[in-house]
């Protein structure tokens, strides 16, 4: 037991020394940290307001399939939590680092790491579920609404929230276990999304090149063609959100991969912090993507803004 406790203590001290260290404190670094703090405050406000508006719009919108709407609502909730909880914590971490308040630095670092782990894991999971939802809608056809129900979607989301929380809290037992679970999860979810969209595009391509046998059949398939146009737009919206998430996460992933083990040189530390800020940018961009790519959400947002403006007059 004593050996285990000593091992855990060494792990925690190593992480604290890496991220709350006097070696990372200098006038030049402090300038970067203050800049990141100011930028994150702006991103925090925009993400909070933007996702609040999206949640209000999704509550009113009724034309989207309920399970699909629930997935987008779950993603908006995680983005809202990033703006309200996670970004203020990171600002506190950067300020404590710059002012050399090491006790506060260690506390907010651990808090931001655990909370950020949960929120980012749920976001990645939700994006993956959206890709699977679009694939099932294509493959199941009329059986889609019977298989993909609101109750099953709720249950799936709850399960993944629980798994993410358990994996994040494993940090207090062994941080490296949490890291490896996260790495494996990222790989599995990205592969799942890539395979889902690849299958979607292959299937759509096959359907597109199949010739119509005769005019009567063309007339009977006209409603299906209309549904297919709507489906393509839904796939395009989901893919844009997926690609934006990957692009925003990529700088941080590259910085982590290039960082030497057991040490954190100053340039790599700054690269990681800028990478974290780009990840936060994703929570601000998503509301704009919803309004741009999803017509139903865009109309609901306009209606919500109209009601807010009228009530404020």
PDB file of C-alpha atoms in Angstrom:
ATOM      1  CA  UNK A   1       0.000   0.000   0.000  1.00  0.00           C
ATOM      2  CA  UNK A   2       2.804   2.419   0.929  1.00  0.00           C
ATOM      3  CA  UNK A   3       4.634   1.637  -2.320  1.00  0.00           C
ATOM      4  CA  UNK A   4       1.460   2.332  -4.310  1.00  0.00           C
ATOM      5  CA  UNK A   5       0.888   5.623  -2.524  1.00  0.00           C
ATOM      6  CA  UNK A   6       4.471   6.676  -3.143  1.00  0.00           C
ATOM      7  CA  UNK A   7       4.079   5.805  -6.839  1.00  0.00           C
ATOM      8  CA  UNK A   8       0.883   7.850  -7.126  1.00  0.00           C
ATOM      9  CA  UNK A   9       2.498  10.753  -5.292  1.00  0.00           C
ATOM     10  CA  UNK A  10       5.394  10.729  -7.766  1.00  0.00           C
ATOM     11  CA  UNK A  11       2.968  10.762 -10.678  1.00  0.00           C
ATOM     12  CA  UNK A  12       1.048  13.738  -9.278  1.00  0.00           C
ATOM     13  CA  UNK A  13       4.256  15.609  -8.463  1.00  0.00           C
ATOM     14  CA  UNK A  14       5.515  15.039 -12.003  1.00  0.00           C
ATOM     15  CA  UNK A  15       2.340  16.453 -13.536  1.00  0.00           C
ATOM     16  CA  UNK A  16       2.259  19.386 -11.125  1.00  0.00           C
ATOM     17  CA  UNK A  17       5.891  20.153 -11.834  1.00  0.00           C
ATOM     18  CA  UNK A  18       5.214  20.082 -15.563  1.00  0.00           C
ATOM     19  CA  UNK A  19       2.182  22.378 -15.605  1.00  0.00           C
ATOM     20  CA  UNK A  20       2.665  24.499 -12.470  1.00  0.00           C
ATOM     21  CA  UNK A  21       6.372  25.160 -12.606  1.00  0.00           C
ATOM     22  CA  UNK A  22       8.538  28.203 -12.006  1.00  0.00           C
ATOM     23  CA  UNK A  23      10.542  27.207 -15.073  1.00  0.00           C
ATOM     24  CA  UNK A  24       7.525  28.161 -17.213  1.00  0.00           C
ATOM     25  CA  UNK A  25       7.221  31.597 -15.645  1.00  0.00           C
ATOM     26  CA  UNK A  26       8.918  34.538 -17.320  1.00  0.00           C
ATOM     27  CA  UNK A  27       7.971  37.972 -18.584  1.00  0.00           C
ATOM     28  CA  UNK A  28       7.663  36.774 -22.176  1.00  0.00           C
ATOM     29  CA  UNK A  29       5.577  33.730 -21.228  1.00  0.00           C
ATOM     30  CA  UNK A  30       3.362  35.835 -18.981  1.00  0.00           C
ATOM     31  CA  UNK A  31       2.510  38.005 -21.955  1.00  0.00           C
ATOM     32  CA  UNK A  32       1.346  34.955 -23.900  1.00  0.00           C
ATOM     33  CA  UNK A  33      -0.693  33.699 -20.957  1.00  0.00           C
ATOM     34  CA  UNK A  34      -2.415  37.070 -20.512  1.00  0.00           C
ATOM     35  CA  UNK A  35      -3.220  37.143 -24.234  1.00  0.00           C
ATOM     36  CA  UNK A  36      -4.686  33.634 -24.039  1.00  0.00           C
ATOM     37  CA  UNK A  37      -6.703  34.633 -20.971  1.00  0.00           C
ATOM     38  CA  UNK A  38      -8.241  37.643 -22.722  1.00  0.00           C
ATOM     39  CA  UNK A  39      -8.974  35.590 -25.840  1.00  0.00           C
ATOM     40  CA  UNK A  40     -10.529  32.793 -23.773  1.00  0.00           C
ATOM     41  CA  UNK A  41     -12.786  35.263 -21.957  1.00  0.00           C
ATOM     42  CA  UNK A  42     -14.129  36.390 -25.328  1.00  0.00           C
ATOM     43  CA  UNK A  43     -14.552  32.772 -26.478  1.00  0.00           C
ATOM     44  CA  UNK A  44     -16.237  31.902 -23.182  1.00  0.00           C
ATOM     45  CA  UNK A  45     -18.847  34.637 -23.608  1.00  0.00           C
ATOM     46  CA  UNK A  46     -19.485  33.826 -27.275  1.00  0.00           C
ATOM     47  CA  UNK A  47     -19.737  30.072 -26.655  1.00  0.00           C
ATOM     48  CA  UNK A  48     -22.119  30.579 -23.716  1.00  0.00           C
ATOM     49  CA  UNK A  49     -24.418  32.963 -25.582  1.00  0.00           C
ATOM     50  CA  UNK A  50     -24.276  31.087 -28.880  1.00  0.00           C
ATOM     51  CA  UNK A  51     -25.086  27.695 -27.429  1.00  0.00           C
ATOM     52  CA  UNK A  52     -27.796  29.143 -25.174  1.00  0.00           C
ATOM     53  CA  UNK A  53     -29.455  30.439 -28.323  1.00  0.00           C
ATOM     54  CA  UNK A  54     -29.077  27.058 -30.047  1.00  0.00           C
ATOM     55  CA  UNK A  55     -30.583  25.208 -27.082  1.00  0.00           C
ATOM     56  CA  UNK A  56     -33.534  27.582 -27.043  1.00  0.00           C
ATOM     57  CA  UNK A  57     -33.997  27.137 -30.790  1.00  0.00           C
ATOM     58  CA  UNK A  58     -33.777  23.336 -30.612  1.00  0.00           C
ATOM     59  CA  UNK A  59     -36.408  23.327 -27.884  1.00  0.00           C
ATOM     60  CA  UNK A  60     -38.851  25.072 -30.238  1.00  0.00           C
ATOM     61  CA  UNK A  61     -37.890  23.216 -33.417  1.00  0.00           C
ATOM     62  CA  UNK A  62     -40.154  20.235 -34.143  1.00  0.00           C
ATOM     63  CA  UNK A  63     -39.373  19.132 -37.710  1.00  0.00           C
ATOM     64  CA  UNK A  64     -36.075  17.405 -36.888  1.00  0.00           C
ATOM     65  CA  UNK A  65     -36.236  13.729 -35.963  1.00  0.00           C
ATOM     66  CA  UNK A  66     -36.271  13.689 -32.093  1.00  0.00           C
ATOM     67  CA  UNK A  67     -33.209  11.398 -31.665  1.00  0.00           C
ATOM     68  CA  UNK A  68     -31.199  13.529 -34.106  1.00  0.00           C
ATOM     69  CA  UNK A  69     -32.296  16.704 -32.324  1.00  0.00           C
ATOM     70  CA  UNK A  70     -31.309  15.153 -28.990  1.00  0.00           C
ATOM     71  CA  UNK A  71     -27.788  14.473 -30.271  1.00  0.00           C
ATOM     72  CA  UNK A  72     -27.362  18.083 -31.422  1.00  0.00           C
ATOM     73  CA  UNK A  73     -28.799  19.287 -28.118  1.00  0.00           C
ATOM     74  CA  UNK A  74     -26.289  17.146 -26.211  1.00  0.00           C
ATOM     75  CA  UNK A  75     -23.456  18.594 -28.279  1.00  0.00           C
ATOM     76  CA  UNK A  76     -24.719  22.131 -27.606  1.00  0.00           C
ATOM     77  CA  UNK A  77     -24.849  21.358 -23.866  1.00  0.00           C
ATOM     78  CA  UNK A  78     -21.200  20.278 -23.828  1.00  0.00           C
ATOM     79  CA  UNK A  79     -20.213  23.402 -25.781  1.00  0.00           C
ATOM     80  CA  UNK A  80     -22.218  25.532 -23.341  1.00  0.00           C
ATOM     81  CA  UNK A  81     -20.405  23.905 -20.396  1.00  0.00           C
ATOM     82  CA  UNK A  82     -17.075  24.621 -22.086  1.00  0.00           C
ATOM     83  CA  UNK A  83     -17.965  28.304 -22.219  1.00  0.00           C
ATOM     84  CA  UNK A  84     -19.450  28.559 -18.732  1.00  0.00           C
ATOM     85  CA  UNK A  85     -17.171  26.230 -16.745  1.00  0.00           C
ATOM     86  CA  UNK A  86     -14.065  25.083 -18.560  1.00  0.00           C
ATOM     87  CA  UNK A  87     -12.794  28.282 -20.148  1.00  0.00           C
ATOM     88  CA  UNK A  88     -13.067  30.306 -16.899  1.00  0.00           C
ATOM     89  CA  UNK A  89     -11.099  27.541 -15.178  1.00  0.00           C
ATOM     90  CA  UNK A  90      -8.376  27.738 -17.830  1.00  0.00           C
ATOM     91  CA  UNK A  91      -8.239  31.516 -17.453  1.00  0.00           C
ATOM     92  CA  UNK A  92      -7.773  31.004 -13.705  1.00  0.00           C
ATOM     93  CA  UNK A  93      -5.012  28.472 -14.433  1.00  0.00           C
ATOM     94  CA  UNK A  94      -3.127  30.801 -16.785  1.00  0.00           C
ATOM     95  CA  UNK A  95      -3.431  33.756 -14.403  1.00  0.00           C
ATOM     96  CA  UNK A  96      -2.264  31.659 -11.442  1.00  0.00           C
ATOM     97  CA  UNK A  97       0.668  30.446 -13.544  1.00  0.00           C
ATOM     98  CA  UNK A  98       1.590  34.002 -14.513  1.00  0.00           C
ATOM     99  CA  UNK A  99       1.289  35.282 -10.918  1.00  0.00           C
ATOM    100  CA  UNK A 100       3.039  32.205  -9.451  1.00  0.00           C
ATOM    101  CA  UNK A 101       0.122  31.212  -7.223  1.00  0.00           C
ATOM    102  CA  UNK A 102       1.095  27.552  -7.218  1.00  0.00           C
ATOM    103  CA  UNK A 103      -1.591  26.236  -4.837  1.00  0.00           C
ATOM    104  CA  UNK A 104      -4.340  27.744  -6.984  1.00  0.00           C
ATOM    105  CA  UNK A 105      -2.501  26.634 -10.109  1.00  0.00           C
ATOM    106  CA  UNK A 106      -2.493  22.975  -9.085  1.00  0.00           C
ATOM    107  CA  UNK A 107      -6.147  23.040  -8.057  1.00  0.00           C
ATOM    108  CA  UNK A 108      -7.487  24.671 -11.221  1.00  0.00           C
ATOM    109  CA  UNK A 109      -5.211  22.557 -13.429  1.00  0.00           C
ATOM    110  CA  UNK A 110      -6.600  19.306 -12.045  1.00  0.00           C
ATOM    111  CA  UNK A 111     -10.167  20.649 -12.151  1.00  0.00           C
ATOM    112  CA  UNK A 112      -9.859  21.858 -15.746  1.00  0.00           C
ATOM    113  CA  UNK A 113      -8.215  18.609 -16.830  1.00  0.00           C
ATOM    114  CA  UNK A 114     -10.929  16.363 -15.374  1.00  0.00           C
ATOM    115  CA  UNK A 115     -13.852  18.527 -16.498  1.00  0.00           C
ATOM    116  CA  UNK A 116     -12.311  19.102 -19.916  1.00  0.00           C
ATOM    117  CA  UNK A 117     -11.732  15.372 -20.328  1.00  0.00           C
ATOM    118  CA  UNK A 118     -15.421  14.658 -19.675  1.00  0.00           C
ATOM    119  CA  UNK A 119     -16.724  17.405 -21.962  1.00  0.00           C
ATOM    120  CA  UNK A 120     -14.393  16.647 -24.845  1.00  0.00           C
ATOM    121  CA  UNK A 121     -15.043  12.900 -24.566  1.00  0.00           C
ATOM    122  CA  UNK A 122     -18.798  13.476 -24.682  1.00  0.00           C
ATOM    123  CA  UNK A 123     -18.425  15.870 -27.621  1.00  0.00           C
ATOM    124  CA  UNK A 124     -16.385  13.363 -29.612  1.00  0.00           C
ATOM    125  CA  UNK A 125     -18.812  10.594 -28.707  1.00  0.00           C
ATOM    126  CA  UNK A 126     -21.808  12.676 -29.760  1.00  0.00           C
ATOM    127  CA  UNK A 127     -20.237  13.580 -33.102  1.00  0.00           C
ATOM    128  CA  UNK A 128     -19.598   9.870 -33.682  1.00  0.00           C
ATOM    129  CA  UNK A 129     -23.187   9.020 -32.781  1.00  0.00           C
ATOM    130  CA  UNK A 130     -24.369  11.622 -35.295  1.00  0.00           C
ATOM    131  CA  UNK A 131     -22.390   9.879 -38.037  1.00  0.00           C
ATOM    132  CA  UNK A 132     -23.860   6.501 -37.020  1.00  0.00           C
ATOM    133  CA  UNK A 133     -27.324   8.056 -36.917  1.00  0.00           C
ATOM    134  CA  UNK A 134     -26.949   9.264 -40.504  1.00  0.00           C
ATOM    135  CA  UNK A 135     -25.658   5.853 -41.597  1.00  0.00           C
ATOM    136  CA  UNK A 136     -28.551   4.001 -39.964  1.00  0.00           C
ATOM    137  CA  UNK A 137     -31.029   6.407 -41.559  1.00  0.00           C
ATOM    138  CA  UNK A 138     -29.657   5.405 -44.953  1.00  0.00           C
ATOM    139  CA  UNK A 139     -29.342   1.660 -44.386  1.00  0.00           C
ATOM    140  CA  UNK A 140     -32.542   1.023 -42.436  1.00  0.00           C
ATOM    141  CA  UNK A 141     -34.892   3.102 -44.565  1.00  0.00           C
ATOM    142  CA  UNK A 142     -38.454   2.864 -43.238  1.00  0.00           C
ATOM    143  CA  UNK A 143     -37.258   0.826 -40.211  1.00  0.00           C
ATOM    144  CA  UNK A 144     -35.049   3.717 -39.075  1.00  0.00           C
ATOM    145  CA  UNK A 145     -37.683   5.375 -36.873  1.00  0.00           C
ATOM    146  CA  UNK A 146     -38.522   2.045 -35.263  1.00  0.00           C
ATOM    147  CA  UNK A 147     -34.900   1.187 -34.452  1.00  0.00           C
ATOM    148  CA  UNK A 148     -33.496   4.632 -33.588  1.00  0.00           C
ATOM    149  CA  UNK A 149     -35.907   5.786 -30.904  1.00  0.00           C
ATOM    150  CA  UNK A 150     -35.714   8.689 -28.475  1.00  0.00           C
ATOM    151  CA  UNK A 151     -35.541   6.334 -25.478  1.00  0.00           C
ATOM    152  CA  UNK A 152     -32.589   4.401 -26.914  1.00  0.00           C
ATOM    153  CA  UNK A 153     -30.803   7.620 -27.796  1.00  0.00           C
ATOM    154  CA  UNK A 154     -31.259   8.950 -24.262  1.00  0.00           C
ATOM    155  CA  UNK A 155     -29.897   5.687 -22.850  1.00  0.00           C
ATOM    156  CA  UNK A 156     -26.873   5.745 -25.161  1.00  0.00           C
ATOM    157  CA  UNK A 157     -26.023   9.327 -24.228  1.00  0.00           C
ATOM    158  CA  UNK A 158     -26.342   8.600 -20.498  1.00  0.00           C
ATOM    159  CA  UNK A 159     -24.063   5.566 -20.828  1.00  0.00           C
ATOM    160  CA  UNK A 160     -21.355   7.558 -22.609  1.00  0.00           C
ATOM    161  CA  UNK A 161     -21.593  10.399 -20.073  1.00  0.00           C
ATOM    162  CA  UNK A 162     -21.102   7.824 -17.309  1.00  0.00           C
ATOM    163  CA  UNK A 163     -18.138   6.201 -19.069  1.00  0.00           C
ATOM    164  CA  UNK A 164     -16.517   9.598 -19.652  1.00  0.00           C
ATOM    165  CA  UNK A 165     -16.924  10.592 -15.995  1.00  0.00           C
ATOM    166  CA  UNK A 166     -15.484   7.291 -14.765  1.00  0.00           C
ATOM    167  CA  UNK A 167     -12.512   7.539 -17.150  1.00  0.00           C
ATOM    168  CA  UNK A 168     -11.859  11.139 -16.091  1.00  0.00           C
ATOM    169  CA  UNK A 169     -12.004  10.389 -12.360  1.00  0.00           C
ATOM    170  CA  UNK A 170      -9.465   7.602 -12.897  1.00  0.00           C
ATOM    171  CA  UNK A 171      -7.038  10.525 -13.016  1.00  0.00           C
ATOM    172  CA  UNK A 172      -7.031  10.529  -9.214  1.00  0.00           C
ATOM    173  CA  UNK A 173      -5.990   6.862  -9.219  1.00  0.00           C
ATOM    174  CA  UNK A 174      -3.516   6.916 -12.096  1.00  0.00           C
ATOM    175  CA  UNK A 175      -3.419   9.780 -14.612  1.00  0.00           C
ATOM    176  CA  UNK A 176      -1.763   7.621 -17.245  1.00  0.00           C
ATOM    177  CA  UNK A 177      -4.733   5.242 -17.257  1.00  0.00           C
ATOM    178  CA  UNK A 178      -7.004   8.197 -18.022  1.00  0.00           C
ATOM    179  CA  UNK A 179      -4.673   9.281 -20.809  1.00  0.00           C
ATOM    180  CA  UNK A 180      -4.567   5.847 -22.430  1.00  0.00           C
ATOM    181  CA  UNK A 181      -8.335   5.438 -22.240  1.00  0.00           C
ATOM    182  CA  UNK A 182      -8.675   8.814 -23.940  1.00  0.00           C
ATOM    183  CA  UNK A 183      -6.184   7.917 -26.671  1.00  0.00           C
ATOM    184  CA  UNK A 184      -7.885   4.620 -27.417  1.00  0.00           C
ATOM    185  CA  UNK A 185     -11.295   6.294 -27.419  1.00  0.00           C
ATOM    186  CA  UNK A 186     -10.180   8.990 -29.860  1.00  0.00           C
ATOM    187  CA  UNK A 187      -8.825   6.389 -32.285  1.00  0.00           C
ATOM    188  CA  UNK A 188     -11.938   4.199 -32.091  1.00  0.00           C
ATOM    189  CA  UNK A 189     -14.393   7.072 -32.494  1.00  0.00           C
ATOM    190  CA  UNK A 190     -12.500   8.633 -35.398  1.00  0.00           C
ATOM    191  CA  UNK A 191     -12.286   5.275 -37.178  1.00  0.00           C
ATOM    192  CA  UNK A 192     -16.013   4.750 -36.598  1.00  0.00           C
ATOM    193  CA  UNK A 193     -16.852   8.163 -38.049  1.00  0.00           C
ATOM    194  CA  UNK A 194     -14.582   7.677 -41.057  1.00  0.00           C
ATOM    195  CA  UNK A 195     -16.068   4.265 -41.810  1.00  0.00           C
ATOM    196  CA  UNK A 196     -19.621   5.603 -41.375  1.00  0.00           C
ATOM    197  CA  UNK A 197     -19.183   8.489 -43.801  1.00  0.00           C
ATOM    198  CA  UNK A 198     -17.268   6.284 -46.244  1.00  0.00           C
ATOM    199  CA  UNK A 199     -20.148   3.798 -46.253  1.00  0.00           C
ATOM    200  CA  UNK A 200     -22.635   6.658 -46.700  1.00  0.00           C
ATOM    201  CA  UNK A 201     -20.820   8.114 -49.704  1.00  0.00           C
ATOM    202  CA  UNK A 202     -20.321   4.710 -51.334  1.00  0.00           C
ATOM    203  CA  UNK A 203     -24.013   3.898 -50.920  1.00  0.00           C
ATOM    204  CA  UNK A 204     -25.112   7.296 -52.218  1.00  0.00           C
ATOM    205  CA  UNK A 205     -22.781   6.940 -55.172  1.00  0.00           C
ATOM    206  CA  UNK A 206     -24.219   3.535 -56.063  1.00  0.00           C
ATOM    207  CA  UNK A 207     -27.765   4.869 -55.845  1.00  0.00           C
ATOM    208  CA  UNK A 208     -26.857   7.831 -58.019  1.00  0.00           C
ATOM    209  CA  UNK A 209     -25.447   5.816 -60.911  1.00  0.00           C
ATOM    210  CA  UNK A 210     -28.276   3.292 -61.037  1.00  0.00           C
ATOM    211  CA  UNK A 211     -30.413   4.178 -64.099  1.00  0.00           C
ATOM    212  CA  UNK A 212     -34.187   4.466 -63.878  1.00  0.00           C
ATOM    213  CA  UNK A 213     -35.938   1.613 -65.663  1.00  0.00           C
ATOM    214  CA  UNK A 214     -38.921   3.570 -66.982  1.00  0.00           C
ATOM    215  CA  UNK A 215     -40.883   6.782 -66.501  1.00  0.00           C
ATOM    216  CA  UNK A 216     -43.549   5.296 -64.263  1.00  0.00           C
ATOM    217  CA  UNK A 217     -40.920   4.177 -61.823  1.00  0.00           C
ATOM    218  CA  UNK A 218     -39.381   7.636 -61.913  1.00  0.00           C
ATOM    219  CA  UNK A 219     -42.711   9.121 -60.884  1.00  0.00           C
ATOM    220  CA  UNK A 220     -43.188   6.699 -58.004  1.00  0.00           C
ATOM    221  CA  UNK A 221     -39.694   7.381 -56.679  1.00  0.00           C
ATOM    222  CA  UNK A 222     -40.113  11.158 -56.744  1.00  0.00           C
ATOM    223  CA  UNK A 223     -40.929  11.433 -52.993  1.00  0.00           C
ATOM    224  CA  UNK A 224     -37.898   9.267 -52.271  1.00  0.00           C
ATOM    225  CA  UNK A 225     -35.770  11.632 -54.333  1.00  0.00           C
ATOM    226  CA  UNK A 226     -37.049  14.561 -52.315  1.00  0.00           C
ATOM    227  CA  UNK A 227     -36.179  12.737 -49.089  1.00  0.00           C
ATOM    228  CA  UNK A 228     -32.738  11.918 -50.482  1.00  0.00           C
ATOM    229  CA  UNK A 229     -32.031  15.621 -51.101  1.00  0.00           C
ATOM    230  CA  UNK A 230     -32.904  16.352 -47.491  1.00  0.00           C
ATOM    231  CA  UNK A 231     -30.785  13.434 -46.331  1.00  0.00           C
ATOM    232  CA  UNK A 232     -27.767  14.669 -48.289  1.00  0.00           C
ATOM    233  CA  UNK A 233     -28.100  18.052 -46.602  1.00  0.00           C
ATOM    234  CA  UNK A 234     -28.256  16.363 -43.189  1.00  0.00           C
ATOM    235  CA  UNK A 235     -25.108  14.361 -43.971  1.00  0.00           C
ATOM    236  CA  UNK A 236     -23.357  17.508 -45.189  1.00  0.00           C
ATOM    237  CA  UNK A 237     -24.247  19.326 -41.953  1.00  0.00           C
ATOM    238  CA  UNK A 238     -22.978  16.474 -39.779  1.00  0.00           C
ATOM    239  CA  UNK A 239     -19.783  16.180 -41.816  1.00  0.00           C
ATOM    240  CA  UNK A 240     -19.041  19.901 -41.515  1.00  0.00           C
ATOM    241  CA  UNK A 241     -19.385  19.680 -37.737  1.00  0.00           C
ATOM    242  CA  UNK A 242     -17.150  16.584 -37.672  1.00  0.00           C
ATOM    243  CA  UNK A 243     -14.438  18.158 -39.830  1.00  0.00           C
ATOM    244  CA  UNK A 244     -14.491  21.387 -37.804  1.00  0.00           C
ATOM    245  CA  UNK A 245     -14.001  19.410 -34.593  1.00  0.00           C
ATOM    246  CA  UNK A 246     -11.046  17.497 -36.056  1.00  0.00           C
ATOM    247  CA  UNK A 247      -9.428  20.693 -37.390  1.00  0.00           C
ATOM    248  CA  UNK A 248      -9.801  22.437 -34.024  1.00  0.00           C
ATOM    249  CA  UNK A 249      -8.350  19.467 -32.132  1.00  0.00           C
ATOM    250  CA  UNK A 250      -5.485  18.858 -34.548  1.00  0.00           C
ATOM    251  CA  UNK A 251      -3.030  21.580 -33.345  1.00  0.00           C
ATOM    252  CA  UNK A 252      -3.222  20.338 -29.757  1.00  0.00           C
ATOM    253  CA  UNK A 253      -2.831  16.688 -30.788  1.00  0.00           C
ATOM    254  CA  UNK A 254       0.251  17.557 -32.860  1.00  0.00           C
ATOM    255  CA  UNK A 255       1.745  19.506 -29.945  1.00  0.00           C
ATOM    256  CA  UNK A 256       1.141  16.591 -27.569  1.00  0.00           C
ATOM    257  CA  UNK A 257       2.684  14.061 -29.964  1.00  0.00           C
ATOM    258  CA  UNK A 258       5.802  16.193 -30.500  1.00  0.00           C
ATOM    259  CA  UNK A 259       6.318  17.014 -26.804  1.00  0.00           C
ATOM    260  CA  UNK A 260       9.215  15.035 -25.265  1.00  0.00           C
ATOM    261  CA  UNK A 261       8.262  12.531 -22.579  1.00  0.00           C
ATOM    262  CA  UNK A 262       8.834  13.329 -18.894  1.00  0.00           C
ATOM    263  CA  UNK A 263       9.553  16.997 -19.658  1.00  0.00           C
ATOM    264  CA  UNK A 264       7.771  20.065 -20.988  1.00  0.00           C
ATOM    265  CA  UNK A 265      10.075  22.545 -22.757  1.00  0.00           C
ATOM    266  CA  UNK A 266       8.765  26.093 -22.916  1.00  0.00           C
ATOM    267  CA  UNK A 267       7.968  26.167 -26.682  1.00  0.00           C
ATOM    268  CA  UNK A 268       5.965  22.931 -26.398  1.00  0.00           C
ATOM    269  CA  UNK A 269       4.139  24.245 -23.340  1.00  0.00           C
ATOM    270  CA  UNK A 270       3.061  27.360 -25.251  1.00  0.00           C
ATOM    271  CA  UNK A 271       2.102  25.255 -28.263  1.00  0.00           C
ATOM    272  CA  UNK A 272      -0.152  23.134 -26.040  1.00  0.00           C
ATOM    273  CA  UNK A 273      -1.805  26.181 -24.500  1.00  0.00           C
ATOM    274  CA  UNK A 274      -2.506  27.729 -27.905  1.00  0.00           C
ATOM    275  CA  UNK A 275      -3.799  24.341 -29.029  1.00  0.00           C
ATOM    276  CA  UNK A 276      -6.199  24.258 -26.078  1.00  0.00           C
ATOM    277  CA  UNK A 277      -7.497  27.681 -27.086  1.00  0.00           C
ATOM    278  CA  UNK A 278      -8.161  26.458 -30.625  1.00  0.00           C
ATOM    279  CA  UNK A 279     -10.136  23.544 -29.142  1.00  0.00           C
ATOM    280  CA  UNK A 280     -12.253  26.064 -27.227  1.00  0.00           C
ATOM    281  CA  UNK A 281     -12.846  27.887 -30.503  1.00  0.00           C
ATOM    282  CA  UNK A 282     -14.797  24.819 -31.650  1.00  0.00           C
ATOM    283  CA  UNK A 283     -17.489  25.499 -29.037  1.00  0.00           C
ATOM    284  CA  UNK A 284     -17.922  29.005 -30.451  1.00  0.00           C
ATOM    285  CA  UNK A 285     -17.982  27.872 -34.091  1.00  0.00           C
ATOM    286  CA  UNK A 286     -20.577  25.115 -33.681  1.00  0.00           C
ATOM    287  CA  UNK A 287     -23.583  27.454 -33.218  1.00  0.00           C
ATOM    288  CA  UNK A 288     -22.654  29.219 -36.464  1.00  0.00           C
ATOM    289  CA  UNK A 289     -22.382  25.856 -38.218  1.00  0.00           C
ATOM    290  CA  UNK A 290     -25.844  24.845 -36.978  1.00  0.00           C
ATOM    291  CA  UNK A 291     -27.350  28.056 -38.316  1.00  0.00           C
ATOM    292  CA  UNK A 292     -25.480  27.846 -41.600  1.00  0.00           C
ATOM    293  CA  UNK A 293     -25.992  24.177 -42.450  1.00  0.00           C
ATOM    294  CA  UNK A 294     -29.282  23.229 -40.731  1.00  0.00           C
ATOM    295  CA  UNK A 295     -32.196  25.202 -42.143  1.00  0.00           C
ATOM    296  CA  UNK A 296     -34.611  24.202 -39.374  1.00  0.00           C
ATOM    297  CA  UNK A 297     -32.233  25.440 -36.679  1.00  0.00           C
ATOM    298  CA  UNK A 298     -31.550  28.653 -38.590  1.00  0.00           C
ATOM    299  CA  UNK A 299     -35.264  29.460 -38.806  1.00  0.00           C
ATOM    300  CA  UNK A 300     -35.768  28.623 -35.135  1.00  0.00           C
ATOM    301  CA  UNK A 301     -32.848  30.875 -34.149  1.00  0.00           C
ATOM    302  CA  UNK A 302     -34.281  33.753 -36.201  1.00  0.00           C
ATOM    303  CA  UNK A 303     -37.643  33.255 -34.529  1.00  0.00           C
ATOM    304  CA  UNK A 304     -36.015  33.216 -31.081  1.00  0.00           C
ATOM    305  CA  UNK A 305     -34.048  36.392 -31.783  1.00  0.00           C
ATOM    306  CA  UNK A 306     -37.189  38.057 -33.092  1.00  0.00           C
ATOM    307  CA  UNK A 307     -39.059  37.206 -29.899  1.00  0.00           C
ATOM    308  CA  UNK A 308     -36.183  38.431 -27.723  1.00  0.00           C
ATOM    309  CA  UNK A 309     -35.968  41.726 -29.610  1.00  0.00           C
ATOM    310  CA  UNK A 310     -39.733  42.255 -29.381  1.00  0.00           C
ATOM    311  CA  UNK A 311     -39.844  41.502 -25.654  1.00  0.00           C
ATOM    312  CA  UNK A 312     -36.953  43.887 -24.955  1.00  0.00           C
ATOM    313  CA  UNK A 313     -38.681  46.807 -26.687  1.00  0.00           C
TER     314      UNK A 313
END
